[in-house]
Amino acid sequence: MLFEISDDLLKRHPTYVVGVVFVHGAPKPSSENVVSLQRALLKAAQTVSWRLGGAGLHGNPAVARWGQAFEAEGINPRTHMPSVAALAQRCLRGDYTRSINPAADIANLISLKHLVPVGAHDVDRLSGDMTVRLSGDGDTFTASAGDDTEDVPPDEPVYATGSDIRTRRWVWRQAERAMTTPESRTIVFPVDGFTDSTAEEVEAATRELALLAKAVLGGEVCYGSVNADRPSLSEDDSSLKRVNDIEEATALLQSLGTTEEGAESYPAPPGDESLSKWSLSDLLRRGILDGVNVEEELQQDLDSGRRLTIYQGFDPTSTSLHIGHYLSLRVLRWFQLNGHRVIFLFGDFTARIGDPTGQSAERRQLTREDVVANAQTWRNQISRVLDLGGENPIEIKWNGEWLDQLTLRDMIEISANVTVQQLIERDMFQERLTQQRPLHLHETLYPLLQGYDSVAMSVDAELGGRDQMFNMMVGRDLVRNYNGKTKHVLMTPLIPGLDGRKMSKSYGNTVDLIENPVDMFFKLTQVSDELLPMFLSVLTDTPDQEIDEVRSRLSSESNLQDARERFARMVTERLHGADDAERAQTEFTRVVDEGSMRQDVEEVLLKLSQEPLTILDVAVATGLATSRGDARRLIQQGGLEINDHRYTEPTLQLSPEDIEGAIIKMGKRGFVRMKVEPA
């Protein structure tokens, strides 16, 4: 067959280049090589964020170059993402690429490793020469089996065989008849790029792809490239490089599947034997669940043995989850342990709007990039509680997959299920209206969007905080109207922060799941004695009798330090493991009981002047603030502590003796030990 780039496309994009790998007569792959390939694909998917080097998806030059090319053709790269961008974004979201078939897996692996578009075309299913060209009259495209044939508008960059379009919008969507299957034996892999920006990646990707094809697929494998200087290439061209060294090919396959720096691994979480044995009534009795609508109906479904689908949505508005979220994860874990289907839903679409629940003012709207960046570490965090790869792994989904596709007609139809009176009856909306604060229309639509998530996934149950009840009940109505079934609504309590106030990062009373073990242990020991029984009940598997004993001690003892340390040890061990929990407790004992300094605290020098010394001076001297203004804001937000005492007044004066040797904590930015040098 002949592979070529048309003159009209090259006139528009003179630097366009395609690496081409031909595979002919491939036998059925061995199961051993297929397993190695799948392992390598998983690793490539897990390390996409590492390959991006912190630049973000659209900050990567190779991905950005394709966005520019699409825009030059009048194609919106956000609506119709180049294949490499769509593939990488799914991985960043935590929706790791699953195995499709050996040829498709090879293409996806190389695309993720080099961040260039890679295709896999079955030559036998759609036989003939292949041309990358501009579409014309009579061109047709069928996305997948059962879909209607589309008339392709003229002048669109496409992959084509005759009038059959293999790939619409250049490297965006492939026709079903062009796709590879497990039975594909004659295959062409194109690797797309531009000589002015991605030539080296295209060359390296093409060679590696050829080696992988030889190792996994076998048969005759050769490769070359086409560009403005050489716009066509035949599979029998003498200039093609042929892959004959099977040892080199096999070695590459094995190396791509091994662990290296930057790879993420997610071991199975602890078995949670006690949690798995509890009943629904136990969860309610202990306060892990605050309510179920309707409890009897849910219990009947649980007793029936039917596998239920339950989900909870989380808007990635920050980079970390905290122990309030841990409570929800424990409930999801209970369902997982009992064999039910659990979906962890990232609200990438809804996070860009902002949930108005509990907000007396409008939230700042986030960009898609903000949301994806915030969520990059979430998979690691939830893997400490939920099983991501066992016999019943959780599923990770993103609601942008369906909400981004809604049309205006769709939104009008969805909106017809809720009245304006229902929406504005909400307390936070009434508060804004009374105080004449802005209430924007997009905020009133949030419950509808969250509710539609339940419809799109056809779930049986939704879990959320008590403050989410209105949104979840909207979803209950939508599921009944759209899917004709009942959706159970389960609510978790809104647990307070460690000090009893509302859990808030601005108060410094949360414990994030990404805290290192020592910091986590220290923070958890700060829970007030009055809250300890509740925290033990909802966040640990402590038996009821022990919790009752702690509760009875409250009336006769003024300090339950031993019980607080036991609580801290249990939670830290659950989230970090026994070894790290042991080290954290040892450090706590050394510092608190023995009066030693924390080993991980850096010492900083403060040179005194003749002026009075203020809290602001101390904060600036730590080096943990970017400016005096930044330090002032952090102090006023309650983020500065000196020897565990919080200061919120920047101008408060101190003596040198107050801070000599003191441990200064600056929010979540770290600790320092202050050394004072006299004037």
XYZ file of C-alpha atoms in Angstrom:
679
model
C 0.000 0.000 0.000
C 0.968 3.668 -0.394
C 0.968 6.212 2.442
C 1.073 9.885 1.443
C 0.399 13.482 2.456
C -1.482 15.547 -0.106
C -0.038 18.724 -1.614
C -2.975 20.862 -0.459
C -2.411 19.905 3.182
C 1.348 20.451 2.929
C 0.783 23.922 1.485
C -1.078 24.849 4.662
C 1.291 23.033 6.999
C 4.685 22.732 5.307
C 6.359 21.339 8.449
C 3.871 18.477 8.863
C 5.544 15.071 9.196
C 4.264 11.542 9.746
C 6.327 8.616 10.953
C 4.914 5.409 9.458
C 5.236 1.832 10.722
C 4.025 -1.010 8.483
C 3.215 -4.432 9.978
C 2.394 -7.346 7.673
C 1.505 -10.951 8.458
C 1.415 -10.570 12.234
C 0.682 -13.870 14.022
C -1.439 -14.055 17.177
C 0.580 -12.416 20.015
C 1.779 -14.543 22.903
C -0.050 -14.035 26.184
C 3.255 -13.289 27.935
C 4.042 -10.391 25.600
C 0.505 -9.059 25.859
C 0.775 -8.972 29.664
C 4.123 -7.148 29.414
C 2.552 -4.649 27.021
C -0.391 -4.016 29.346
C 1.995 -3.467 32.247
C 3.979 -0.956 30.180
C 0.780 0.838 29.138
C -0.352 1.169 32.745
C 3.009 2.594 33.732
C 2.947 5.118 30.870
C -0.550 6.188 31.881
C 0.415 6.560 35.535
C 3.435 8.748 34.782
C 1.904 11.280 32.394
C 1.974 14.078 34.982
C 5.651 13.329 35.612
C 6.398 13.493 31.868
C 4.687 16.861 31.669
C 7.196 18.116 34.219
C 4.675 20.248 36.077
C 3.884 22.301 32.943
C 0.325 21.003 32.742
C -1.278 19.445 29.704
C -1.629 22.593 27.616
C 1.734 23.907 28.762
C 3.504 21.055 27.005
C 5.021 22.303 23.703
C 4.070 19.172 21.725
C 0.436 19.267 22.865
C 0.252 23.049 22.470
C 1.579 22.744 18.890
C -1.351 20.534 17.974
C -3.753 22.989 19.556
C -2.314 25.721 17.344
C -2.643 23.524 14.252
C -6.276 22.760 15.059
C -7.075 26.429 15.616
C -5.466 27.280 12.257
C -7.953 24.876 10.679
C -10.930 26.338 12.518
C -11.180 23.336 14.860
C -11.703 24.121 18.540
C -9.022 22.021 20.328
C -11.002 22.106 23.588
C -14.158 20.721 21.981
C -12.377 18.341 19.594
C -9.130 17.507 21.339
C -6.196 16.146 19.321
C -5.943 12.460 20.171
C -2.787 12.881 22.264
C -4.404 15.612 24.387
C -7.578 13.590 24.979
C -5.581 10.482 25.886
C -3.253 12.344 28.258
C -6.115 14.209 29.907
C -7.904 10.960 30.740
C -4.743 9.767 32.457
C -4.310 13.033 34.381
C -7.883 12.680 35.568
C -7.089 9.240 36.971
C -9.100 7.375 34.321
C -6.138 5.224 33.373
C -6.104 3.745 29.893
C -7.470 0.216 29.793
C -6.217 -2.444 27.409
C -8.126 -2.517 24.095
C -6.159 -4.853 21.840
C -2.408 -5.270 21.252
C -2.161 -2.875 18.302
C -4.229 -0.143 19.969
C -2.299 -0.625 23.217
C 1.010 -0.116 21.395
C -0.295 3.093 19.819
C -1.553 4.448 23.161
C 1.650 3.495 24.962
C 3.870 5.323 22.462
C 1.518 8.319 22.345
C 1.667 8.699 26.133
C 5.414 8.121 26.342
C 6.296 10.718 23.694
C 3.155 12.927 23.842
C 2.533 12.792 20.100
C -0.597 11.546 18.259
C -0.318 7.885 17.251
C -2.887 5.886 15.299
C -3.431 2.192 14.589
C -5.227 1.346 11.315
C -6.368 -2.086 10.137
C -5.447 -2.194 6.446
C -7.562 -5.270 5.685
C -10.819 -3.858 7.112
C -10.495 -0.719 4.994
C -8.174 -1.679 2.150
C -6.411 0.664 -0.229
C -3.864 3.453 -0.109
C -3.925 5.895 2.798
C -3.746 9.653 2.342
C -3.679 12.528 4.806
C -5.517 15.254 2.907
C -8.263 17.858 2.917
C -11.783 16.452 2.642
C -13.860 16.934 -0.468
C -17.253 16.190 -1.996
C -18.539 12.671 -1.421
C -16.400 11.942 1.644
C -18.232 9.976 4.365
C -17.422 8.970 7.921
C -18.957 6.454 10.334
C -17.630 6.771 13.876
C -18.665 3.343 15.165
C -20.953 0.440 14.418
C -24.585 1.496 14.532
C -23.869 5.205 14.039
C -25.257 7.089 11.079
C -22.863 7.939 8.285
C -21.759 11.570 8.412
C -21.174 13.808 5.419
C -17.807 15.392 6.048
C -17.683 19.115 5.257
C -15.080 20.092 2.652
C -11.617 21.363 3.488
C -11.176 19.440 6.752
C -7.828 17.670 7.422
C -8.544 13.913 7.425
C -6.985 10.497 7.061
C -8.697 8.799 4.111
C -8.791 5.719 1.917
C -10.624 6.761 -1.227
C -13.823 8.486 -0.107
C -13.881 6.596 3.208
C -12.654 8.876 5.993
C -10.520 6.977 8.488
C -9.993 9.846 10.927
C -12.033 13.048 11.164
C -10.597 16.386 12.173
C -7.065 15.218 11.457
C -6.135 13.284 14.605
C -9.310 13.483 16.642
C -11.726 10.606 15.987
C -11.237 7.339 14.117
C -13.842 5.520 12.037
C -14.925 2.098 13.285
C -13.910 0.303 10.057
C -10.378 1.676 10.314
C -9.825 0.520 13.888
C -7.729 -2.472 14.798
C -9.157 -5.576 16.487
C -7.506 -8.538 18.247
C -7.587 -10.277 14.863
C -5.794 -7.513 12.934
C -2.798 -8.856 11.022
C -1.941 -6.051 8.563
C -1.569 -2.714 10.321
C -0.291 0.801 9.688
C 0.744 3.013 12.595
C 1.064 6.760 11.809
C 2.973 9.015 14.235
C 2.053 12.654 13.588
C 4.059 15.784 14.268
C 5.778 18.878 12.931
C 9.431 19.208 11.976
C 9.625 22.660 13.583
C 8.738 21.374 17.047
C 8.305 17.621 17.461
C 10.640 16.067 14.887
C 12.829 14.353 17.482
C 9.855 12.914 19.347
C 8.287 11.655 16.119
C 11.525 9.976 15.078
C 12.068 8.339 18.469
C 8.419 7.333 18.799
C 8.372 5.767 15.321
C 11.446 3.656 15.996
C 10.213 2.510 19.424
C 6.794 1.707 18.013
C 8.386 -0.448 15.296
C 10.380 -2.352 17.923
C 7.294 -2.897 20.097
C 5.301 -4.064 17.085
C 8.017 -6.613 16.337
C 8.152 -7.803 19.953
C 4.392 -8.078 20.489
C 2.798 -8.537 17.058
C 5.617 -10.181 15.122
C 5.453 -10.520 11.335
C 7.307 -8.207 8.972
C 7.873 -4.745 10.423
C 9.398 -1.721 8.699
C 9.244 2.031 9.170
C 10.001 5.422 7.617
C 8.500 8.889 7.372
C 6.762 11.264 4.969
C 7.028 15.054 4.856
C 7.228 17.930 2.374
C 10.499 16.609 0.929
C 9.133 13.097 0.513
C 5.314 13.160 0.596
C 4.681 9.449 -0.201
C 6.017 6.100 0.942
C 5.260 2.541 -0.183
C 5.534 -0.410 2.171
C 7.955 -2.089 -0.243
C 10.174 0.996 -0.560
C 13.850 0.078 -0.284
C 14.550 3.077 1.961
C 12.416 1.688 4.778
C 14.200 0.459 7.869
C 13.320 -3.128 8.721
C 13.197 -4.531 12.232
C 14.901 -7.911 12.491
C 16.563 -7.815 15.908
C 13.975 -9.555 18.075
C 16.223 -9.387 21.132
C 16.384 -5.583 20.999
C 12.631 -5.430 20.499
C 11.934 -7.726 23.442
C 14.367 -5.837 25.664
C 12.538 -2.567 24.936
C 9.177 -4.159 25.781
C 10.481 -5.430 29.111
C 12.146 -2.141 30.025
C 9.002 -0.098 29.403
C 7.126 -2.176 31.948
C 9.616 -1.829 34.799
C 9.244 0.690 37.607
C 11.341 3.844 37.525
C 11.410 7.178 39.278
C 8.131 8.994 38.862
C 6.001 5.883 38.554
C 3.094 5.619 40.948
C 2.025 2.382 42.610
C -1.153 1.827 44.550
C -1.003 -1.164 46.903
C -4.286 -2.543 48.161
C -5.480 -0.744 51.306
C -5.891 -2.643 54.596
C -8.652 -5.190 54.739
C -10.848 -3.199 57.146
C -12.165 -6.388 58.742
C -14.244 -4.599 61.375
C -15.752 -2.149 58.916
C -16.763 -4.932 56.527
C -18.730 -6.707 59.278
C -20.849 -3.716 60.241
C -24.436 -3.413 59.076
C -26.185 -0.354 57.706
C -27.704 0.214 61.133
C -24.203 0.079 62.649
C -23.063 2.885 60.340
C -26.048 4.962 61.420
C -25.651 4.128 65.119
C -21.983 5.098 65.169
C -22.703 8.351 63.348
C -20.708 7.427 60.250
C -23.941 7.985 58.351
C -26.154 10.867 59.415
C -29.216 9.657 57.569
C -30.631 7.643 54.663
C -33.613 8.488 52.517
C -35.385 6.005 52.856
C -33.516 3.600 55.193
C -36.022 0.739 54.845
C -35.851 0.852 51.030
C -32.053 0.763 51.035
C -31.976 -2.088 53.546
C -34.312 -4.101 51.314
C -32.011 -3.607 48.330
C -28.977 -4.585 50.412
C -30.767 -7.703 51.698
C -31.775 -8.708 48.154
C -28.152 -9.405 47.213
C -28.367 -7.056 44.234
C -25.128 -5.276 43.359
C -25.804 -1.569 43.791
C -24.010 1.311 42.101
C -23.144 4.101 44.520
C -21.110 7.226 43.941
C -19.943 10.395 45.551
C -18.853 13.480 43.658
C -15.893 15.609 44.696
C -15.112 18.973 43.112
C -11.292 19.353 42.915
C -11.204 22.932 44.185
C -7.962 22.285 46.095
C -5.036 19.896 45.904
C -5.821 17.874 49.009
C -8.533 15.898 50.753
C -8.885 16.050 54.545
C -10.253 13.871 57.332
C -13.769 15.120 56.634
C -13.462 13.462 53.238
C -11.914 10.419 54.911
C -15.247 9.810 56.627
C -16.972 9.644 53.221
C -14.260 7.379 51.848
C -14.902 4.969 54.729
C -18.550 4.676 53.702
C -17.584 4.068 50.079
C -15.093 1.474 51.332
C -17.908 -0.268 53.235
C -19.905 -0.600 50.027
C -16.816 -1.789 48.153
C -16.056 -4.450 50.764
C -19.632 -5.679 50.453
C -19.283 -6.216 46.707
C -21.065 -3.140 45.389
C -19.972 -0.960 42.481
C -18.361 2.251 43.741
C -17.764 5.304 41.546
C -15.489 8.127 42.661
C -16.632 11.086 40.578
C -14.374 14.050 39.900
C -16.511 17.125 39.286
C -14.263 18.710 36.690
C -17.242 20.479 35.088
C -19.077 21.426 38.287
C -15.845 22.589 39.959
C -15.553 25.225 37.256
C -18.941 26.590 38.347
C -18.509 26.286 42.099
C -20.932 24.620 44.482
C -22.889 27.406 46.220
C -23.695 25.115 49.181
C -22.807 26.896 52.403
C -21.448 29.914 50.546
C -22.624 33.403 51.442
C -20.749 34.820 48.451
C -20.014 33.678 44.919
C -17.072 31.273 44.530
C -14.204 32.121 42.208
C -14.666 30.140 39.009
C -11.823 27.765 38.189
C -10.393 26.938 34.787
C -10.155 23.416 33.415
C -6.394 23.586 33.963
C -6.926 24.580 37.612
C -9.171 21.591 38.185
C -6.906 19.043 36.505
C -3.879 20.384 38.375
C -5.716 20.198 41.713
C -6.729 16.593 41.115
C -3.364 15.196 40.059
C -2.542 13.792 43.517
C -6.069 12.770 44.478
C -5.750 9.264 43.070
C -2.845 8.629 45.402
C -4.794 10.036 48.346
C -7.938 7.945 47.853
C -5.863 4.811 47.242
C -5.023 4.871 50.963
C -8.666 4.018 51.699
C -10.257 2.616 48.532
C -9.036 -0.358 46.507
C -8.093 0.782 43.007
C -7.034 -2.546 41.564
C -8.348 -5.605 43.423
C -11.222 -7.926 42.639
C -13.743 -5.108 42.995
C -11.853 -1.900 42.135
C -13.536 1.468 42.316
C -14.261 3.318 39.091
C -13.051 6.866 38.560
C -15.149 9.109 36.350
C -15.261 12.818 35.476
C -18.573 14.577 34.966
C -17.190 16.716 32.157
C -17.573 13.617 29.986
C -21.340 14.165 29.842
C -21.907 17.704 31.109
C -19.587 19.193 28.463
C -21.809 17.553 25.833
C -25.127 18.999 27.025
C -26.845 21.314 24.554
C -29.048 24.274 25.372
C -32.065 22.094 24.549
C -30.792 19.491 27.035
C -30.437 22.089 29.780
C -33.933 23.430 29.162
C -35.356 19.906 29.388
C -33.470 19.196 32.602
C -34.505 22.545 34.085
C -38.163 21.678 33.494
C -37.897 19.177 36.373
C -37.308 21.846 39.050
C -39.162 25.066 39.864
C -37.548 28.415 40.572
C -39.296 28.421 43.947
C -37.560 25.163 44.885
C -34.144 26.519 43.998
C -34.310 29.881 45.728
C -35.821 28.433 48.911
C -32.335 27.282 49.864
C -30.976 29.033 52.938
C -27.781 30.308 51.358
C -29.713 31.809 48.446
C -32.227 33.458 50.761
C -29.351 34.884 52.807
C -27.785 36.463 49.745
C -31.089 37.871 48.552
C -31.828 39.338 51.992
C -28.356 40.890 52.213
C -28.565 42.055 48.589
C -25.484 40.070 47.621
C -25.141 38.772 44.059
C -26.828 35.458 43.240
C -25.842 34.420 39.746
C -27.950 32.196 37.535
C -25.164 29.673 36.990
C -25.065 29.016 40.758
C -28.760 28.157 40.847
C -28.141 25.604 38.090
C -25.536 23.726 40.136
C -28.064 21.335 41.792
C -29.377 20.391 38.341
C -25.898 19.607 37.071
C -25.048 17.539 40.143
C -28.401 15.825 39.871
C -27.816 14.955 36.228
C -24.621 13.107 37.217
C -26.876 10.461 38.782
C -28.854 10.179 35.554
C -25.791 9.936 33.322
C -24.296 7.118 35.431
C -27.704 5.499 36.178
C -26.730 5.006 39.819
C -28.705 3.360 42.600
C -27.355 5.545 45.404
C -25.475 8.769 46.084
C -23.381 9.630 49.123
C -22.700 13.157 50.277
C -22.463 15.443 53.280
C -25.598 16.564 55.093
C -25.197 19.966 53.422
C -25.547 18.280 50.020
C -29.013 16.909 50.727
C -30.830 19.391 48.477
C -28.566 18.671 45.494
C -28.820 14.911 46.022
C -32.616 15.040 46.288
C -32.753 16.914 42.982
C -30.790 13.992 41.549
C -33.271 11.573 43.127
C -36.110 13.297 41.268
C -34.171 13.338 37.983
C -33.317 9.624 38.236
C -36.977 8.814 38.802
C -38.054 10.974 35.844
C -35.298 9.954 33.413
C -34.367 6.401 34.452
C -37.620 5.291 36.033
C -36.077 4.004 39.272
C -35.351 5.020 42.854
C -32.040 6.556 43.889
C -31.061 6.164 47.526
C -29.616 9.248 49.227
C -27.084 8.700 52.031
C -25.722 11.545 54.133
C -22.567 11.782 56.204
C -22.388 14.202 59.150
C -20.495 17.466 58.887
C -17.792 16.764 61.438
C -16.190 19.803 63.097
C -12.523 20.659 63.002
C -10.127 19.410 65.641
C -10.866 22.430 67.843
C -14.652 22.187 67.590
C -15.119 25.076 65.167
C -16.259 24.567 61.580
C -13.670 22.502 59.731
C -11.793 25.047 57.639
C -8.275 25.409 56.310
C -8.345 29.075 57.291
C -8.782 27.971 60.927
C -5.940 25.488 60.645
C -8.114 22.763 62.218
C -8.090 20.226 59.381
C -5.794 17.274 58.796
C -5.061 16.657 55.134
C -4.602 13.136 53.813
C -1.311 14.247 52.230
C 0.143 15.292 55.606
C 3.383 13.520 56.400
C 2.951 10.967 59.233
C 4.643 13.078 61.923
C 2.584 16.201 61.192
C -0.576 14.084 60.977
C 0.086 12.501 64.360
C 0.866 15.840 66.029
C -2.290 17.435 64.631
C -4.580 14.545 65.546
C -3.481 14.710 69.172
C -4.869 18.262 69.265
C -8.497 17.111 68.986
C -10.468 18.449 71.940
C -11.377 15.901 74.618
C -15.099 16.639 74.167
C -14.936 15.682 70.471
C -12.812 12.592 70.989
C -15.664 10.042 71.383
C -17.273 11.244 68.152
C -13.983 11.173 66.239
C -13.228 7.672 67.520
C -16.686 6.512 66.459
C -16.680 7.846 62.900
C -12.988 7.726 61.925
C -11.793 4.509 63.580
C -12.944 0.957 64.209
C -12.701 1.380 67.985
C -15.231 -0.947 69.704
C -18.289 0.682 71.237
C -17.227 -0.314 74.765
C -13.934 1.568 74.503
C -15.685 4.661 73.176
C -18.147 4.518 76.066
C -15.216 4.368 78.497
C -13.671 7.482 76.927
C -17.035 9.232 77.137
C -17.401 8.368 80.821
C -13.902 9.689 81.584
C -14.906 13.140 80.347
C -16.944 13.767 83.491
C -14.101 12.974 85.892
C -10.820 13.745 84.078
C -9.452 17.004 82.712
C -6.967 15.597 80.203
C -7.416 12.525 78.003
C -3.955 12.751 76.454
C -3.486 8.973 76.329
C -6.790 8.502 74.488
C -5.949 11.277 72.040
C -2.590 9.662 71.305
C -4.312 6.324 70.733
C -6.725 8.020 68.314
C -3.834 9.698 66.482
C -1.977 6.394 66.249
C -4.993 4.556 64.770
C -5.716 7.120 62.064
C -2.059 7.652 61.148
C -1.516 3.907 60.915
C -4.616 3.487 58.746
C -3.459 6.148 56.297
C 0.325 5.655 56.379
C 0.984 2.157 57.699
C 2.263 0.738 60.976
C 5.935 1.645 60.495
C 5.295 5.339 59.790
C 2.769 5.533 62.630
C 5.331 4.049 65.032
C 7.964 6.588 63.952
C 5.458 9.432 64.306
C 4.499 8.396 67.821
C 8.134 8.020 68.812
C 8.843 11.552 67.585
C 5.779 12.867 69.417
C 6.922 11.255 72.672
C 10.430 12.602 72.238
C 9.214 16.163 71.624
C 6.185 16.455 73.909
C 7.002 14.149 76.790
C 10.775 14.572 76.842
C 10.905 18.242 75.834
C 13.229 17.681 72.861
C 13.068 19.616 69.597
C 11.504 18.074 66.500
C 14.223 16.497 64.408
C 12.775 17.724 61.130
C 12.679 21.431 62.091
C 15.087 23.827 60.360
C 16.724 26.536 62.461
C 16.588 30.134 61.195
C 18.395 33.197 62.525
C 16.592 36.438 63.433
C 18.889 39.443 63.778
C 17.364 41.961 66.162
C 17.313 45.702 65.474
C 16.547 48.604 67.796
C 12.862 48.586 66.738
C 10.220 46.669 68.730
C 9.861 43.052 67.579
C 6.420 42.172 66.197
C 4.641 38.989 65.164
C 4.961 40.188 61.556
C 8.757 40.457 61.926
C 8.884 36.874 63.187
C 6.743 35.614 60.302
C 8.926 37.339 57.696
C 12.100 36.003 59.352
C 10.946 32.389 58.949
C 11.467 32.646 55.181
C 8.185 30.794 54.662
C 6.287 33.844 53.409
C 6.785 35.352 49.973
C 6.482 38.942 51.205
C 5.463 41.032 54.197
C 1.990 41.284 52.716
C 1.802 37.515 52.325
C 2.999 37.074 55.938
C 0.428 39.590 57.183
C -2.425 37.785 55.406
C -1.316 34.420 56.766
C -1.212 35.763 60.335
C -4.647 37.361 60.040
C -6.037 34.066 58.716
C -4.793 32.238 61.809
C -1.923 30.494 60.086
C 0.945 31.426 62.440
C 1.643 29.536 65.645
C 4.475 29.973 68.133
C 4.945 26.927 70.342
C 1.412 25.765 69.397
C -0.172 29.125 70.315
C -1.935 30.884 67.435
C -1.377 34.631 66.881
C -3.645 36.650 64.593
C -2.495 40.244 65.231
C 0.536 41.151 63.065
C 1.480 44.210 65.172
C 1.562 42.399 68.530
C 4.974 42.973 70.148
C 7.164 40.193 71.548
C 10.358 40.064 73.538
C 13.421 38.184 72.248
C 12.943 35.721 75.098
C 9.463 34.868 73.752
C 10.863 33.467 70.530
C 14.365 32.246 71.360
C 14.285 28.522 70.523
C 10.548 28.641 69.742
C 8.942 26.484 67.075
C 7.236 28.731 64.521
C 4.549 27.107 62.360
C 3.426 28.900 59.202
C 0.199 27.254 58.063
C 0.956 24.228 55.922
C 4.219 25.741 54.700
C 6.239 24.161 57.467
C 8.018 24.711 60.767
C 11.199 26.490 61.758
C 13.046 26.877 65.048
C 13.926 30.490 65.783
C 17.429 31.517 66.841
C 17.774 35.135 68.030
C 20.913 37.217 67.492
C 21.041 40.363 69.704
C 21.431 43.782 68.132
